[in-house]
Backbone as CSV, one residue per row, in Angstrom:
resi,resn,N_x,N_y,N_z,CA_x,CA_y,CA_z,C_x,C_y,C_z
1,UNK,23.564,30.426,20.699,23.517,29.534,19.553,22.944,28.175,19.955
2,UNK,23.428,27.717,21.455,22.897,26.511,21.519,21.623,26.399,22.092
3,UNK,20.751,27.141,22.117,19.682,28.008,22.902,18.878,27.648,21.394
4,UNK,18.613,28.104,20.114,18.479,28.269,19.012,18.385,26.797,18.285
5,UNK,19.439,25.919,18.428,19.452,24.578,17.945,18.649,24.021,18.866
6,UNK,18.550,24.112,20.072,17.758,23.465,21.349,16.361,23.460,20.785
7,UNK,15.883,25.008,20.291,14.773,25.450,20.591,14.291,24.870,18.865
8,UNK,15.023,24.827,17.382,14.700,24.380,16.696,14.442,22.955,16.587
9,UNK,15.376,22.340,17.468,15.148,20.627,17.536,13.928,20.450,18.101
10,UNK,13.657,21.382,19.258,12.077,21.060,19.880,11.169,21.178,19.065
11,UNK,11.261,22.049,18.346,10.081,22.854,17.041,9.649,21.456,16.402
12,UNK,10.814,21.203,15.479,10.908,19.679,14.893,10.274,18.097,15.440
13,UNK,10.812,18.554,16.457,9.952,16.960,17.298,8.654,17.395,17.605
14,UNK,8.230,18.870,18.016,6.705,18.641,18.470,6.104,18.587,17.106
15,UNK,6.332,19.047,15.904,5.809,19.405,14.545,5.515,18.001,13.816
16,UNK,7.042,17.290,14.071,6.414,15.365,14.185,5.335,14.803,14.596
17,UNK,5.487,15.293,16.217,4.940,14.356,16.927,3.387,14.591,16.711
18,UNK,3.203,15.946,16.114,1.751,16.783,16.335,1.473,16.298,14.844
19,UNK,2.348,15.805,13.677,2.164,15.391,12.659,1.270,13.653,12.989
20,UNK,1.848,13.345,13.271,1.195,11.775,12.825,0.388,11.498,13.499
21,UNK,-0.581,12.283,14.311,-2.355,11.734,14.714,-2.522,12.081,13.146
22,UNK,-2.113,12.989,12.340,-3.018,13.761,11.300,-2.724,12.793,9.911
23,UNK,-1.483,12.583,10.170,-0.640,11.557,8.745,-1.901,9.819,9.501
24,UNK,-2.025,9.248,10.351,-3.229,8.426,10.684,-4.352,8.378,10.110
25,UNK,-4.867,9.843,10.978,-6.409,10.351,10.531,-6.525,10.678,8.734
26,UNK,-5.823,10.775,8.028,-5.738,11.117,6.375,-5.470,9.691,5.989
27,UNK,-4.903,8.718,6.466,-4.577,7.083,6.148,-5.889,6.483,6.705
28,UNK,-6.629,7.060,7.464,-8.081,6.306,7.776,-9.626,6.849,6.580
29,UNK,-9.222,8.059,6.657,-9.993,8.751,5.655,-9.792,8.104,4.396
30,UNK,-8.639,7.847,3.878,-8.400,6.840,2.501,-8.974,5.607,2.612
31,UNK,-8.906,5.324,3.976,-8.827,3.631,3.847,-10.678,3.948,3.519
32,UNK,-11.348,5.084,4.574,-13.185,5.120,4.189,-13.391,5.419,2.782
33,UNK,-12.631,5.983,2.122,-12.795,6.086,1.139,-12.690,5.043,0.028
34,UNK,-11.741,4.379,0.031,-11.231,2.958,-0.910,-12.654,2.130,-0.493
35,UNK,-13.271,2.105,0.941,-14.208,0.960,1.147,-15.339,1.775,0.443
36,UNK,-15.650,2.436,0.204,-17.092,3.223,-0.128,-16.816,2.919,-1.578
37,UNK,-15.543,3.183,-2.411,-15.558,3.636,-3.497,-15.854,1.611,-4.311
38,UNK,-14.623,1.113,-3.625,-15.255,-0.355,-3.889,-16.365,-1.163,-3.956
39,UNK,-17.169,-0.361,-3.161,-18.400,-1.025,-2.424,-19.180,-0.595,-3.631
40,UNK,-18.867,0.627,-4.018,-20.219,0.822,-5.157,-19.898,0.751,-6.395
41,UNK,-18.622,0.171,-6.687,-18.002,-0.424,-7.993,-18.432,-1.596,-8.088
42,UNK,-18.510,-2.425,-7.107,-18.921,-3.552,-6.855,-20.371,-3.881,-7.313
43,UNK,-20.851,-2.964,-6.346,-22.105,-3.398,-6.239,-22.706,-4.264,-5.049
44,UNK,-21.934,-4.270,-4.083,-21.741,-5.430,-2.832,-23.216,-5.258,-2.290
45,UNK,-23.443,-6.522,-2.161,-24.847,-6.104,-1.068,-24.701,-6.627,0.195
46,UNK,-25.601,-5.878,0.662,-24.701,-6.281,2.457,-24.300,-7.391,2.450
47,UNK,-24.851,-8.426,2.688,-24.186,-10.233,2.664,-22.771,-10.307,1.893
48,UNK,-22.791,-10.039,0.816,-21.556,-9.839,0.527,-20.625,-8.990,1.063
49,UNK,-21.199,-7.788,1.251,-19.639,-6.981,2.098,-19.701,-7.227,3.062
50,UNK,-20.395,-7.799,3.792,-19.904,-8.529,5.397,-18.562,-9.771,5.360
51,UNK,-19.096,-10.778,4.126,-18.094,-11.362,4.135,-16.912,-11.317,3.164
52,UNK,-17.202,-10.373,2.540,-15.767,-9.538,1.667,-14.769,-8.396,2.544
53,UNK,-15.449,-7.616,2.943,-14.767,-6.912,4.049,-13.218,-7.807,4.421
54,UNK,-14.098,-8.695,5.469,-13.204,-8.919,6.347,-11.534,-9.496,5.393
55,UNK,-12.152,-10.571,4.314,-10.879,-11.165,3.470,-10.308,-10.060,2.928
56,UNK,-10.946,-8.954,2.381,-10.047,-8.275,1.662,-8.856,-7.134,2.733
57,UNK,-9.419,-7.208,3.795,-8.230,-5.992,4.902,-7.728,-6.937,5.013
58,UNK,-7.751,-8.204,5.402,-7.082,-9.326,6.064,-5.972,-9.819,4.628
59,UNK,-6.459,-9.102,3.481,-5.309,-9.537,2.255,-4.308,-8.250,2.583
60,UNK,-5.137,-6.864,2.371,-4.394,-5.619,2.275,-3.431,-5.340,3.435
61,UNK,-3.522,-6.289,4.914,-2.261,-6.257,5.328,-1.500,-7.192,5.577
62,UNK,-1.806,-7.697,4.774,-0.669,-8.699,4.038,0.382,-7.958,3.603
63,UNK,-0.492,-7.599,2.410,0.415,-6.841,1.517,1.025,-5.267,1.724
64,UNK,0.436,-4.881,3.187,1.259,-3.792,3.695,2.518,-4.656,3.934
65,UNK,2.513,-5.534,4.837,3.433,-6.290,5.528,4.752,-6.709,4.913
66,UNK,4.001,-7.210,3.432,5.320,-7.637,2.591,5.874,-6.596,2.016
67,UNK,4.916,-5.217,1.691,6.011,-4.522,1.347,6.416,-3.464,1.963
68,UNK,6.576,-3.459,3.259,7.426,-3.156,4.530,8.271,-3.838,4.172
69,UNK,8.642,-4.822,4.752,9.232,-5.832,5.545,10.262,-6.431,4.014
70,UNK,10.071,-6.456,2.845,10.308,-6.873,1.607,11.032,-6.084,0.745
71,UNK,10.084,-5.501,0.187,10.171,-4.638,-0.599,11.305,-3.011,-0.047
72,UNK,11.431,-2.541,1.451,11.593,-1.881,1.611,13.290,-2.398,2.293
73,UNK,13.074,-3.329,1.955,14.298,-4.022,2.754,15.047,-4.180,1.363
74,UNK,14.825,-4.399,0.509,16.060,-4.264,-0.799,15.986,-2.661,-1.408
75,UNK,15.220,-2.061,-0.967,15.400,-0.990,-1.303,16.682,-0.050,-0.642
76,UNK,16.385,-0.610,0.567,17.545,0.199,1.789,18.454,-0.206,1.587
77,UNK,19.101,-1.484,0.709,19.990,-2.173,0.610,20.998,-2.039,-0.908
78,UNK,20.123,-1.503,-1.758,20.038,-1.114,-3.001,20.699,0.712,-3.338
79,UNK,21.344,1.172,-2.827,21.825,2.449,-3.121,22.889,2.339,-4.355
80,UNK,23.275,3.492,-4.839,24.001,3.547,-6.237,25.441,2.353,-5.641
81,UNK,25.991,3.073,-4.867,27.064,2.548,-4.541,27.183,0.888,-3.541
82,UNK,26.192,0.515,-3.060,26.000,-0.548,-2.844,26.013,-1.985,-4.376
83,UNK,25.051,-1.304,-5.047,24.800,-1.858,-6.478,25.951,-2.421,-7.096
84,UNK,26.499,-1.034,-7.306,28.185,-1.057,-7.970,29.126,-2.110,-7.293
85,UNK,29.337,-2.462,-5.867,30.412,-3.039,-5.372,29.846,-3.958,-5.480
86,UNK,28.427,-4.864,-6.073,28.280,-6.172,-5.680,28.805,-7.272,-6.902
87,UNK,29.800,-8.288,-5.819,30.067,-9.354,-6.889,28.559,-9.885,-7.874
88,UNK,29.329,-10.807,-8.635,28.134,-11.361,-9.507,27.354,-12.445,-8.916
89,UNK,28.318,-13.041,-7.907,27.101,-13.633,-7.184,26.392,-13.663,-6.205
90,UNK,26.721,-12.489,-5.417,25.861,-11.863,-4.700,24.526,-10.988,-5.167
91,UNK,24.753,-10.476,-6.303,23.408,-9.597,-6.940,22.744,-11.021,-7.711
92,UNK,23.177,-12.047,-7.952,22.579,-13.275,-8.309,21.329,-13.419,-6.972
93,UNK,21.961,-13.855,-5.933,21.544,-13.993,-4.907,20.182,-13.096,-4.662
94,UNK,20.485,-12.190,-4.736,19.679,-10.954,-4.546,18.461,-11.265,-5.253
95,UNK,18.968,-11.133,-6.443,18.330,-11.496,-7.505,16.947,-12.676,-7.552
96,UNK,17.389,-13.761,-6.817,16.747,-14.912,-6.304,15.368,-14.652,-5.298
97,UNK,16.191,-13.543,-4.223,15.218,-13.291,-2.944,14.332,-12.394,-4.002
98,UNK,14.735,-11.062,-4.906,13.464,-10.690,-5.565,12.386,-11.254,-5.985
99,UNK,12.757,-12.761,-6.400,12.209,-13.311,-7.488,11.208,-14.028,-6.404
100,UNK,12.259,-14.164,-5.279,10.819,-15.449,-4.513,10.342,-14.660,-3.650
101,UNK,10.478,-12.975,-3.508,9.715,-12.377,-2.815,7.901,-11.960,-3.907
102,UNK,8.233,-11.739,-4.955,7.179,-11.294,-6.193,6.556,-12.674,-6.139
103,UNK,7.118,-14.167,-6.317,6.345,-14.794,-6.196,5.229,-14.992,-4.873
104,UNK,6.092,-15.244,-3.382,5.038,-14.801,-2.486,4.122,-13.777,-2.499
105,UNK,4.257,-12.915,-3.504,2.954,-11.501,-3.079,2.138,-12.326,-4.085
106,UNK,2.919,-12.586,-5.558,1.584,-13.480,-6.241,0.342,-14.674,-5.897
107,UNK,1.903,-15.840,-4.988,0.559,-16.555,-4.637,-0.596,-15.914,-3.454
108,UNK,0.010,-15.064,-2.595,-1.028,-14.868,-1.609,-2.148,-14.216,-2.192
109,UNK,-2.049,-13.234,-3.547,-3.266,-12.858,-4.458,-3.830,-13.934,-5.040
110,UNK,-3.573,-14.895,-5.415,-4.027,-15.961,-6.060,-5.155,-16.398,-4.475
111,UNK,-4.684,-17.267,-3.681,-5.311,-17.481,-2.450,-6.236,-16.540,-2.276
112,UNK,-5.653,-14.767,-1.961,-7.435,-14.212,-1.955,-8.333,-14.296,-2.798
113,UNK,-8.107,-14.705,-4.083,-8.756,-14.250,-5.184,-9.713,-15.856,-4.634
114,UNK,-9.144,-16.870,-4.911,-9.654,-18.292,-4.400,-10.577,-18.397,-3.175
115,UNK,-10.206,-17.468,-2.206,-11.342,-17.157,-1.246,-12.102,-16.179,-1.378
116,UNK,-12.215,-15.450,-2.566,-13.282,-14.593,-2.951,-14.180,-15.649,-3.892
117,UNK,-14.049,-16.572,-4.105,-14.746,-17.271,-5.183,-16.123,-17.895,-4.483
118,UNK,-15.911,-18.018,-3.202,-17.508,-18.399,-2.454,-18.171,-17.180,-2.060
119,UNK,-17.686,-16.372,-2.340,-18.277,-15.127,-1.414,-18.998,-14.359,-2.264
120,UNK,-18.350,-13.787,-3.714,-18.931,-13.236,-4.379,-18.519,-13.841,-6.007
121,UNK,-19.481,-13.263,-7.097,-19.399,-13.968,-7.656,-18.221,-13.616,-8.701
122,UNK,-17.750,-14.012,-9.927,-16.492,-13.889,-10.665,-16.648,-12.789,-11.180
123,UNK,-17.381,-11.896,-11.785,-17.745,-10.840,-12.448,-17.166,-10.053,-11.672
124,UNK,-17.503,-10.033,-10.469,-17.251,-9.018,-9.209,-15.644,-8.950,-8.838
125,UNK,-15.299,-10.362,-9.172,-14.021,-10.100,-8.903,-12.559,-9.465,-9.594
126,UNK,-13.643,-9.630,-10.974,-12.570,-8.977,-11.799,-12.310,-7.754,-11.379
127,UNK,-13.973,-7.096,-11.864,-14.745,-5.564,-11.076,-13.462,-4.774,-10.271
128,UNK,-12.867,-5.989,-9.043,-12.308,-5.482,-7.414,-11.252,-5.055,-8.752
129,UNK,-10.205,-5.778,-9.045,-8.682,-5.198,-9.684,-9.550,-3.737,-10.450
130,UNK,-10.257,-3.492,-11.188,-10.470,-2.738,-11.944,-10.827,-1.617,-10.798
131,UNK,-11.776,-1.989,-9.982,-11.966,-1.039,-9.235,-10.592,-0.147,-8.184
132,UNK,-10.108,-1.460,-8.001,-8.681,-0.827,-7.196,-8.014,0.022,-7.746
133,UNK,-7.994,-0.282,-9.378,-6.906,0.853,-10.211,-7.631,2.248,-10.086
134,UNK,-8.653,1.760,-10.462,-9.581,2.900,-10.636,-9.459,4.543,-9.817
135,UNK,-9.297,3.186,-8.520,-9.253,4.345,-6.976,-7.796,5.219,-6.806
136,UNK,-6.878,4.143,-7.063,-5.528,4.353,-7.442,-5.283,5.947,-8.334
137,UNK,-5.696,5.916,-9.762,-5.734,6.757,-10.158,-6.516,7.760,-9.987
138,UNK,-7.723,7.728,-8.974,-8.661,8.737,-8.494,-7.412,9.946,-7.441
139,UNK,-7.034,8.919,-6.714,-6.582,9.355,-5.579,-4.868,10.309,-6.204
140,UNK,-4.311,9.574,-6.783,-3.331,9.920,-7.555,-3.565,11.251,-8.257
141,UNK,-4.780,11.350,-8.955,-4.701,13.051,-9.674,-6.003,13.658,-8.745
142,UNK,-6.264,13.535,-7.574,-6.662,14.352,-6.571,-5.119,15.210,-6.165
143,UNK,-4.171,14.243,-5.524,-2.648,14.642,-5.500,-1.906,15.364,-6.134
144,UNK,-1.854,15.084,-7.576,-1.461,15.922,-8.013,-2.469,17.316,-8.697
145,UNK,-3.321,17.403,-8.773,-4.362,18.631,-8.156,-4.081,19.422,-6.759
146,UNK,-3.636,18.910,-5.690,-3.033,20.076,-4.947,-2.421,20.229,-5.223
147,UNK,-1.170,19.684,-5.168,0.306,19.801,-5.680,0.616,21.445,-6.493
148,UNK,-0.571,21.155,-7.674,-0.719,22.306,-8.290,-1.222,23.307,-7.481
149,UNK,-2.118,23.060,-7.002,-2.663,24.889,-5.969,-1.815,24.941,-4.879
């Protein structure tokens, strides 16, 4: 029996470990993909995506960062029964850090958007949000298209 749990725990960790070059390589393939798909929503011409490139990864991990580090941190904190036991002024509290966490993700979009304003022109920038959803929902019912097969 303990031969069996041994040999399934190994299964498990190499099946991990052999997992995430591939869970990477499919998070890099998206990321070529989001840049291609932007690029020709855009319309970028080289000069511009040389110096759009760089601000916009330099925003997007940002905003990995905050919502790691943020977002995933009231989530873990947030279970049914956590919820329930909190006084009123502690979920006040809470309440507060939500509020000035949404504001930090806002202003730092505001700031990229402000350093997109020399680079390319306003048309384009709307374009990027539209284009982002765009990709969003591309990628989203690609997903659920396997899902189904």
């Amino acid at each position: 029996m303990k031969k069996i749990i041994s040999f399934t725990a190994l299964f498990f960790c190499i099946t991990i470990v052999g997992a995430q070059p591939l869970l990477k390589q499919k998070k890099e393939q998206i990321k070529a993909l989001k840049v291609a798909f932007i690029t020709e929503e855009l319309q970028l011409t080289p000069e511009e995506a040389s110096k759009f490139w760089p601000l916009y990864n330099a925003y997007e991990d940002k905003q990995k960062d905050y919502k790691k580090d943020k977002i995933k941190g009231y989530l873990n904190r947030m279970d049914e029964s956590s919820i329930s036991n909190l006084s009123e002024k502690e979920a006040t509290a809470m309440l507060t850090q939500m509020e000035a966490a949404e504001e930090e993700a806002f202003q730092a979009r505001k700031k990229f958007i402000a350093s997109l304003k020399g680079v390319i022109p306003a048309v384009k920038i709307i374009k990027l949000k539209q284009a982002e959803e765009g990709f969003n929902r591309k990628l989203l019912k690609q997903y659920k298209e396997k899902l189904r097969n």
